[in-house]
């Protein structure tokens, strides 16, 4: 029996598969597939599905197919087919020789349709699309039978054959399943199986003028390929009975469909229709515009495959729709690039600096670390000379309080070089703009330290004017100004939220000479500025173009810190009992003192905290820690969350917590601790002597929101 080689965190899908393996349901096989429709480029939501399907196959040592669900010729193309392959491969997955197309099954599907007609379970209907809709009924009212519902098998076979032969116009007839016009599930009210479409297909050309619907194709394609676990997003839950019905009629292999919640990200739209609109109307430069949530856009922006895979692991899979903060995606790439990206110096908005006491013809090659966090990445030489560039923002003629960088009379450190002091400021006579600084350097401070022990409060990056290379830098911000642009409830449409400042192009940047010949797509940290990659499309030897992948400032870490502060609950005096019986609420009548929080978060941030009821399923001590308990908590996601809580002093026998209901802060970024990943926090409070956790009994179910 296949078994995961490492132990990935459990989730409800793995639980189902484990169960199926135990009962030998599909002969012990696990076979998944990723089934894109080639009607657009893949986005980060698809990455979640790819990582899930290929990841499960890998862990259970089964195959995963790449299957194109290409049933709609008018919207599909080979450009999309090729881009999908490139993206899946780039993410690090391999479908080997299992590249399949639903269109390869058109003959088989046609045979299936005939079989269902012969069984008296399908009929040709002459109603128009509009009339079919009118007959369908509503959620509260049953539909009406089509007047063509009782055609004889012979007549249906004849009409279906003539549909196929091209005798009828588009839209004039369809083949429908004969199920139940009064079913509470609208998908079961005689759904369309085949429609007439005189359109050229990207693979089958003009062979067909009737095409199966997605609903009549998807389940059978899975069946034909011997898929065991057909994993799809929640919107297909209501289609499952229909897929089951088709498979039962046909008496063929029956995969198990399992639905999970699709990924939504803040400040992003994730529907291919909307993304296509952005491309077609020129709001972005193409599907691979670095502001797009597409895999090709993220790749061009400088995201590594590892960072995307890590992100997908982190968000996990759930049964409940939710929106992930885009800061978590940014955090993932920052974390990865921090390890991998060599550091270099680049000046985006150059200000010329002349070191007056430095010899005019001298050039020194100074040693610079490629990655201070990883000495193994070595050192490189950076040329230093009399005329340099520093960042315009690093000088203020009239420095405000706490501005420690360059200012008249001020001494600072130039990274890897010397201390310099600003002696004079040259301005443009007409505009008054600062155009040049004159400094002196202290030769004794070579390498960045003063032998007399004097300190400076700022270290600036710089490049040598004559050695540096010109470059363009593209600075990106969120494509939309609002967290959920697709939510069109005010009717203004998602495009009205486009961020006019989502791209700032800086020309005239200067980068250190080691970047000459940097390969397209290579990634760097520009010290103090952010992570950048060489634009694979527009950059060339003579004209370097860099995309800013992400800034160094980690907004996610900030959110997390603020949330951690807010989530501290202090016990009221005189209530020593750790377990608090209540009904649904954590601590009725109990004051909840909240620590003062930094000015960077507002009352809005409080409302973002997602408090959920959790049931403790496991609670154990943690080897090597005197404070921590490791909890496995069910918060209704179909998997358990691992949470490390510093509450051992209150629960010296942790197993007493098993079965208790606790309050979990569910939307914290998982934190990598020495002992493992901690995926949330449970509400506890107290002081040095007394600590307790808010636990309670009562009706609420795991995952219920606590207010
Ligand atoms: P869109 O709604 O963006 O047009 P789609 O669902 O029509 O996408 P498909 O090409 O059919 O796109 O998707 C291929 C697979 O990827 C499907 O199994 C689908 O469920 C999954 N998928 C699509 N979007 C997401 C998402 N946001 N999160 C997780 N999985 C997704
Ligand atoms: Mg789809």
mmCIF file of C-alpha atoms and ligand atoms in Angstrom, residues 34-37 43 45-46 49 233 260 262-263 270-272, ligand 1:
data_model
loop_
_atom_site.group_PDB
_atom_site.id
_atom_site.type_symbol
_atom_site.label_atom_id
_atom_site.label_comp_id
_atom_site.label_asym_id
_atom_site.label_seq_id
_atom_site.Cartn_x
_atom_site.Cartn_y
_atom_site.Cartn_z
ATOM 1 C CA UNK A 34 -4.765 18.618 -12.823
ATOM 2 C CA UNK A 35 -7.493 19.575 -15.318
ATOM 3 C CA UNK A 36 -7.133 23.135 -16.650
ATOM 4 C CA UNK A 37 -9.256 24.545 -19.411
ATOM 5 C CA UNK A 43 -2.816 31.890 -11.877
ATOM 6 C CA UNK A 45 -5.104 29.755 -7.512
ATOM 7 C CA UNK A 46 -4.238 27.091 -10.064
ATOM 8 C CA UNK A 49 -4.555 22.982 -7.226
ATOM 9 C CA UNK A 233 -13.079 23.384 -6.042
ATOM 10 C CA UNK A 260 -11.887 22.050 -1.482
ATOM 11 C CA UNK A 262 -10.488 27.868 -3.888
ATOM 12 C CA UNK A 263 -7.768 30.344 -3.127
ATOM 13 C CA UNK A 270 -8.525 35.465 -9.760
ATOM 14 C CA UNK A 271 -10.976 34.768 -12.509
ATOM 15 C CA UNK A 272 -9.628 34.108 -15.979
HETATM 16 P P1 LIG B 1 -11.286 30.648 -13.298
HETATM 17 O O1 LIG B 1 -12.464 30.627 -12.386
HETATM 18 O O2 LIG B 1 -10.136 31.456 -12.816
HETATM 19 O O3 LIG B 1 -11.620 30.944 -14.714
HETATM 20 P P2 LIG B 1 -11.383 27.842 -13.633
HETATM 21 O O4 LIG B 1 -11.786 27.102 -12.431
HETATM 22 O O5 LIG B 1 -12.383 28.001 -14.711
HETATM 23 O O6 LIG B 1 -10.705 29.186 -13.229
HETATM 24 P P3 LIG B 1 -9.812 25.751 -14.748
HETATM 25 O O7 LIG B 1 -8.839 25.849 -15.858
HETATM 26 O O8 LIG B 1 -11.053 25.003 -14.971
HETATM 27 O O9 LIG B 1 -10.091 27.227 -14.292
HETATM 28 O O10 LIG B 1 -9.086 25.234 -13.436
HETATM 29 C C1 LIG B 1 -8.248 24.097 -13.394
HETATM 30 C C2 LIG B 1 -8.214 23.573 -12.008
HETATM 31 O O11 LIG B 1 -7.728 24.569 -11.108
HETATM 32 C C3 LIG B 1 -9.591 23.178 -11.524
HETATM 33 O O12 LIG B 1 -9.503 21.952 -10.857
HETATM 34 C C4 LIG B 1 -9.989 24.297 -10.594
HETATM 35 O O13 LIG B 1 -10.846 23.826 -9.630
HETATM 36 C C5 LIG B 1 -8.633 24.736 -10.044
HETATM 37 N N1 LIG B 1 -8.685 26.136 -9.643
HETATM 38 C C6 LIG B 1 -9.059 27.191 -10.388
HETATM 39 N N2 LIG B 1 -9.038 28.328 -9.674
HETATM 40 C C7 LIG B 1 -8.621 27.993 -8.429
HETATM 41 C C8 LIG B 1 -8.393 28.712 -7.217
HETATM 42 N N3 LIG B 1 -8.591 30.029 -7.142
HETATM 43 N N4 LIG B 1 -7.970 28.030 -6.132
HETATM 44 C C9 LIG B 1 -7.766 26.705 -6.205
HETATM 45 N N5 LIG B 1 -7.961 25.971 -7.297
HETATM 46 C C10 LIG B 1 -8.391 26.591 -8.421
#
